[in-house]
XYZ file of C-alpha atoms in Angstrom:
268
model
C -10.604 -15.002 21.140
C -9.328 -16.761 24.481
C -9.974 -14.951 27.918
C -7.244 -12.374 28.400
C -6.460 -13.565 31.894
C -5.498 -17.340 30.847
C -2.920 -16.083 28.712
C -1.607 -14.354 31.530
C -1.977 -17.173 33.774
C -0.085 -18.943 31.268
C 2.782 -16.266 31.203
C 3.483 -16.632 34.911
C 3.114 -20.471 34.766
C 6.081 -19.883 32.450
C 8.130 -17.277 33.711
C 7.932 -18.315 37.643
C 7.202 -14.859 38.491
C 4.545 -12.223 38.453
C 6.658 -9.544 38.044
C 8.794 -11.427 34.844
C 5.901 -12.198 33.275
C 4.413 -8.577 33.444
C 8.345 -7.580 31.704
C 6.608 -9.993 28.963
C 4.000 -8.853 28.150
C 4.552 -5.126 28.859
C 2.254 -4.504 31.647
C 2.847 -3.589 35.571
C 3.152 -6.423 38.096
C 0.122 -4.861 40.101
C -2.085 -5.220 36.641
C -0.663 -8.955 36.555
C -1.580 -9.852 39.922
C -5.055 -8.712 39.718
C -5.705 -10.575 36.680
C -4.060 -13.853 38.873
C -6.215 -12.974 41.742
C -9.945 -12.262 39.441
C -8.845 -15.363 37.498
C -8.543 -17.600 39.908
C -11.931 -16.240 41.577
C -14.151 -16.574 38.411
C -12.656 -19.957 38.297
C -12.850 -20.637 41.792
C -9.749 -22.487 41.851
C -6.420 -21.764 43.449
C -3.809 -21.400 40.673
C -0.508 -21.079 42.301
C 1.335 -21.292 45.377
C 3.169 -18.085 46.124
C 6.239 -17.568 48.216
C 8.888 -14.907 48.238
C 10.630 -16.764 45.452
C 8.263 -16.641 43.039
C 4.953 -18.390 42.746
C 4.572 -22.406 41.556
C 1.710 -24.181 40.159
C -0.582 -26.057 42.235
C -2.130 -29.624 40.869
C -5.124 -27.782 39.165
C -3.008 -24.378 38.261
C -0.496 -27.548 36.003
C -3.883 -29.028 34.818
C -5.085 -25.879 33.296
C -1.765 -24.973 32.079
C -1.647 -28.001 29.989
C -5.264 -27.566 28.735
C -5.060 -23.753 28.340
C -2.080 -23.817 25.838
C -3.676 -26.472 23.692
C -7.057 -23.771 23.849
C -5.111 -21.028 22.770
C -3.382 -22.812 20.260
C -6.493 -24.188 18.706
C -7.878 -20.290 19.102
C -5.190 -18.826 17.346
C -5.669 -21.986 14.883
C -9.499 -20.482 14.193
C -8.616 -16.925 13.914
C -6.349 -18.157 11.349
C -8.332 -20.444 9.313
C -11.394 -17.644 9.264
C -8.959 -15.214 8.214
C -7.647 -17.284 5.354
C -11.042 -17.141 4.575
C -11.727 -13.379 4.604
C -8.907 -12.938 2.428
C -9.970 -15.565 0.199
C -13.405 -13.883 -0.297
C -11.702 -10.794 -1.140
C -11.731 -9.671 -4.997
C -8.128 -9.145 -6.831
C -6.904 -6.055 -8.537
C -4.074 -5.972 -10.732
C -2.093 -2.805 -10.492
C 0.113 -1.916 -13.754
C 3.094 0.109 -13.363
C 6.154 1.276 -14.717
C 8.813 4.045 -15.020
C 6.641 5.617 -17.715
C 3.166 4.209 -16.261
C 3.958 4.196 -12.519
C 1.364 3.994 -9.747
C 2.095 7.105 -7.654
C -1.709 8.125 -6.096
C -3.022 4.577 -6.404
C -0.378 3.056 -3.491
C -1.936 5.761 -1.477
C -4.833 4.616 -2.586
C -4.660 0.691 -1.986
C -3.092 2.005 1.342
C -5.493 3.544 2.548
C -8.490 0.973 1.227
C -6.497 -1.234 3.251
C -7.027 0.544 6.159
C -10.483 1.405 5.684
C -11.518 -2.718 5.228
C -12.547 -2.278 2.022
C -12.972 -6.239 0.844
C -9.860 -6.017 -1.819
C -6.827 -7.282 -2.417
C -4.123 -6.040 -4.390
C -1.315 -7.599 -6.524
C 1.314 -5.616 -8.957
C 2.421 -8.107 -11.345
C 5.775 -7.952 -13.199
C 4.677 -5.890 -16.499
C 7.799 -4.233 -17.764
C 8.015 -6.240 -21.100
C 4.376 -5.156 -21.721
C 4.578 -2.179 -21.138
C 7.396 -1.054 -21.929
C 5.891 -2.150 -25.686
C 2.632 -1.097 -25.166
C 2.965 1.306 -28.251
C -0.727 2.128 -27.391
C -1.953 -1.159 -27.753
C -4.176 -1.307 -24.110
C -5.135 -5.079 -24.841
C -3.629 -5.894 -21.403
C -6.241 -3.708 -19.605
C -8.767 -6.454 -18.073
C -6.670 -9.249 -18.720
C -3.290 -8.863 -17.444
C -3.766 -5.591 -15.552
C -7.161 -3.599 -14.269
C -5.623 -0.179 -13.799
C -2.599 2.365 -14.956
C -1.578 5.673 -13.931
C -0.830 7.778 -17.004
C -1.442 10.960 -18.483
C -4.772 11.180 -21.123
C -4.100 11.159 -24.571
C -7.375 11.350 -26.019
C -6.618 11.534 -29.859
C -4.153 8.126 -29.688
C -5.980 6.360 -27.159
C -9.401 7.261 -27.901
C -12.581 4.696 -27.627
C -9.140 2.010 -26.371
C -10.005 2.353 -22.337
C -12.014 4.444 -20.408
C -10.275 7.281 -18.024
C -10.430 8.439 -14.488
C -9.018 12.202 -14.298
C -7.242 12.813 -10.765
C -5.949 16.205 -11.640
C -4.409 18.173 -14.313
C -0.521 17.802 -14.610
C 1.554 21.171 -15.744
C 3.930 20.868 -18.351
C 8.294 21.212 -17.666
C 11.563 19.707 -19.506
C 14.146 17.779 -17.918
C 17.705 18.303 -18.565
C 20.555 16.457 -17.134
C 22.256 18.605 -13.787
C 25.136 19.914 -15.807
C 22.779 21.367 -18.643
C 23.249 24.924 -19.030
C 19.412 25.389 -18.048
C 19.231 23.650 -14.888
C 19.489 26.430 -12.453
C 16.505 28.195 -14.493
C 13.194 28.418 -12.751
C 11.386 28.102 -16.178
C 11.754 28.423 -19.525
C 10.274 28.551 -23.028
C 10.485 26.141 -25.725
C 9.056 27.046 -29.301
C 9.408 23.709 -31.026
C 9.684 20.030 -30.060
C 9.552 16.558 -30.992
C 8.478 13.647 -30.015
C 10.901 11.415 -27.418
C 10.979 7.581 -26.380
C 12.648 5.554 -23.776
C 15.650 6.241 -25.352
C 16.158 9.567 -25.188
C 15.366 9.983 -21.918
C 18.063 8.103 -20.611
C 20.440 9.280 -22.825
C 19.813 13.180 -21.381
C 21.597 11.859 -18.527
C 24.691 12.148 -19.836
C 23.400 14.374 -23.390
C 22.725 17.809 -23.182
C 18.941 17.064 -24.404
C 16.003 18.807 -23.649
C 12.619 16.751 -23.657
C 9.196 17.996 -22.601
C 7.908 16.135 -19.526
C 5.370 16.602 -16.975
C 5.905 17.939 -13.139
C 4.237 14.622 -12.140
C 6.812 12.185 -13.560
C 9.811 14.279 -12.312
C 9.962 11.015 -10.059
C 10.922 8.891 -12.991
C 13.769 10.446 -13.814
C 15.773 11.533 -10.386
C 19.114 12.100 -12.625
C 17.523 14.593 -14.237
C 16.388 18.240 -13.206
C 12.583 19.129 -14.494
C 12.024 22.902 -14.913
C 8.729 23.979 -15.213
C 7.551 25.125 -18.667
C 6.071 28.522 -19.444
C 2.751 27.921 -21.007
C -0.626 27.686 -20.365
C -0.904 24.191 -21.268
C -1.919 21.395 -18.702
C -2.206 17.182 -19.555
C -5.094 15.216 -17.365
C -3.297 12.511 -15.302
C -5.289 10.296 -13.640
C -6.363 6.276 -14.082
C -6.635 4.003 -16.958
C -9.119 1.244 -17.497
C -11.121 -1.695 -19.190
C -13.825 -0.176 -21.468
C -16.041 -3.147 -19.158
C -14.617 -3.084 -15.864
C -14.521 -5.072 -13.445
C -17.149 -4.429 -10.336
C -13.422 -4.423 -8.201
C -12.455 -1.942 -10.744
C -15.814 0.351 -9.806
C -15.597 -0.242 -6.152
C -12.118 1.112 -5.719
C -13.157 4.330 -8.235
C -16.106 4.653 -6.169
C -13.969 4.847 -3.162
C -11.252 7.267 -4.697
C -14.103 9.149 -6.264
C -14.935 9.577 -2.274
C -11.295 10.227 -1.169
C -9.970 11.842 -4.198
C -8.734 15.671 -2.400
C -6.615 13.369 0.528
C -5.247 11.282 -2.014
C -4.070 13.981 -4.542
C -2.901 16.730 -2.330
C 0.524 15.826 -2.323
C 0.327 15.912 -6.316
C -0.773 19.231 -6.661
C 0.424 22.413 -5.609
């Protein structure tokens, strides 16, 4: 917010030296003295006294040395302060996620909102309890949380939260490493039944097979997934409030807009 060049100034004040205080702050001693020399000539004031040991502050070069650190501390003080109050201003999304419901395309996501200066912050409380227990109950969405990743189950969770479809996730089994069918490049299953929590950790160390999808291969690193021979794809994309938020619309807007960056590393 300061001039450049009195920060400078202030550098050399410091370091004695024109060439130490361009080592500072990463610039050549030719740049340094240049800003010295234009300095001093918009201010038209001499600033130091230089010698071959080094230059030293005149009476007015010590007088604006005093003043100009108090300037650029109460500068840096402002930045800060309107800052604070940028962020303040900024609307809150809760981000659920978990082994089962983890947030794979939305960090991309809040990453690169971030970096686009889209006026939201972001916050991933501690849900596991929830849910972990969620047996389909999607209460929390809107009060505790304001969006999931997960895969659409539209007979279970029907008319319970709306749904944002990302892409559609193929179907595989995991197995743990020592599994007889973990060198397979597919296979076929002809029945199956349903799995929890449970059961997943105990195929790591259980020669269970449970049907998974390619997409949360990432939950379960102890475990090989093998893709499954069928036709058969789940939609995976983002849960939410039936009455969302308008936070909750402006980062689906802005997804909606981004949506082939941020799932290309999902889908092959």
């Amino acid at each position: 917010m300061y001039v450049q060049q009195l920060e400078t100034f202030i550098r050399v004040a410091e370091e004695g030296s024109f060439g130490w205080a361009a080592n500072t702050l990463f610039i050549s001693t030719p740049a340094v003295v240049q800003q010295i020399s234009l300095f001093e000539e918009h201010c038209g004031v001499t600033l130091f006294k230089r010698s071959n040991r080094g230059v030293q502050l005149t009476p007015t070069g010590q007088a604006l040395y005093e003043d100009g650190k108090k300037i650029i501390a109460l500068s840096n003080q402002a930045l800060a302060r309107a800052q604070q109050i940028e962020e303040d201003s900024k609307e809150t999304l809760q981000i659920g996620t978990f082994p089962i419901f983890r947030a794979r395309v939305l960090i991309d996501a809040m990453t690169m909102a971030r970096e686009d200066g889209l006026p939201l912050k972001f916050e991933i409380p501690n849900l596991v309890a929830e849910l972990s227990q969620m047996n389909n109950n999607f209460d929390l969405l809107g009060q505790k949380c304001d969006l999931l990743e997960a895969i659409y189950c539209d007979i279970a969770w029907q008319g319970q939260y709306q749904f944002y479809e990302l892409f559609q996730t193929p179907l595989g089994v995991a197995v743990n490493h020592h599994h007889p069918l973990a060198g397979q490049t597919s296979v076929t299953i002809h029945d199956a039944e349903t799995i929890g929590q449970d059961t997943i950790a105990l195929s790591e160390v259980q020669p269970y097979i449970f049907i998974t999808q390619k997409i949360f291969q990432d939950n379960h690193p102890n475990l090989v997934t093998i893709p499954l021979e069928t036709p058969y794809t789940l939609p995976y994309g983002l849960i939410y409030s039936n009455t969302p938020s308008q936070p909750v619309r402006d980062l689906l807007a802005y997804i909606d807009d981004h949506r082939e960056a941020l799932i290309k590393k999902w889908v092959s």
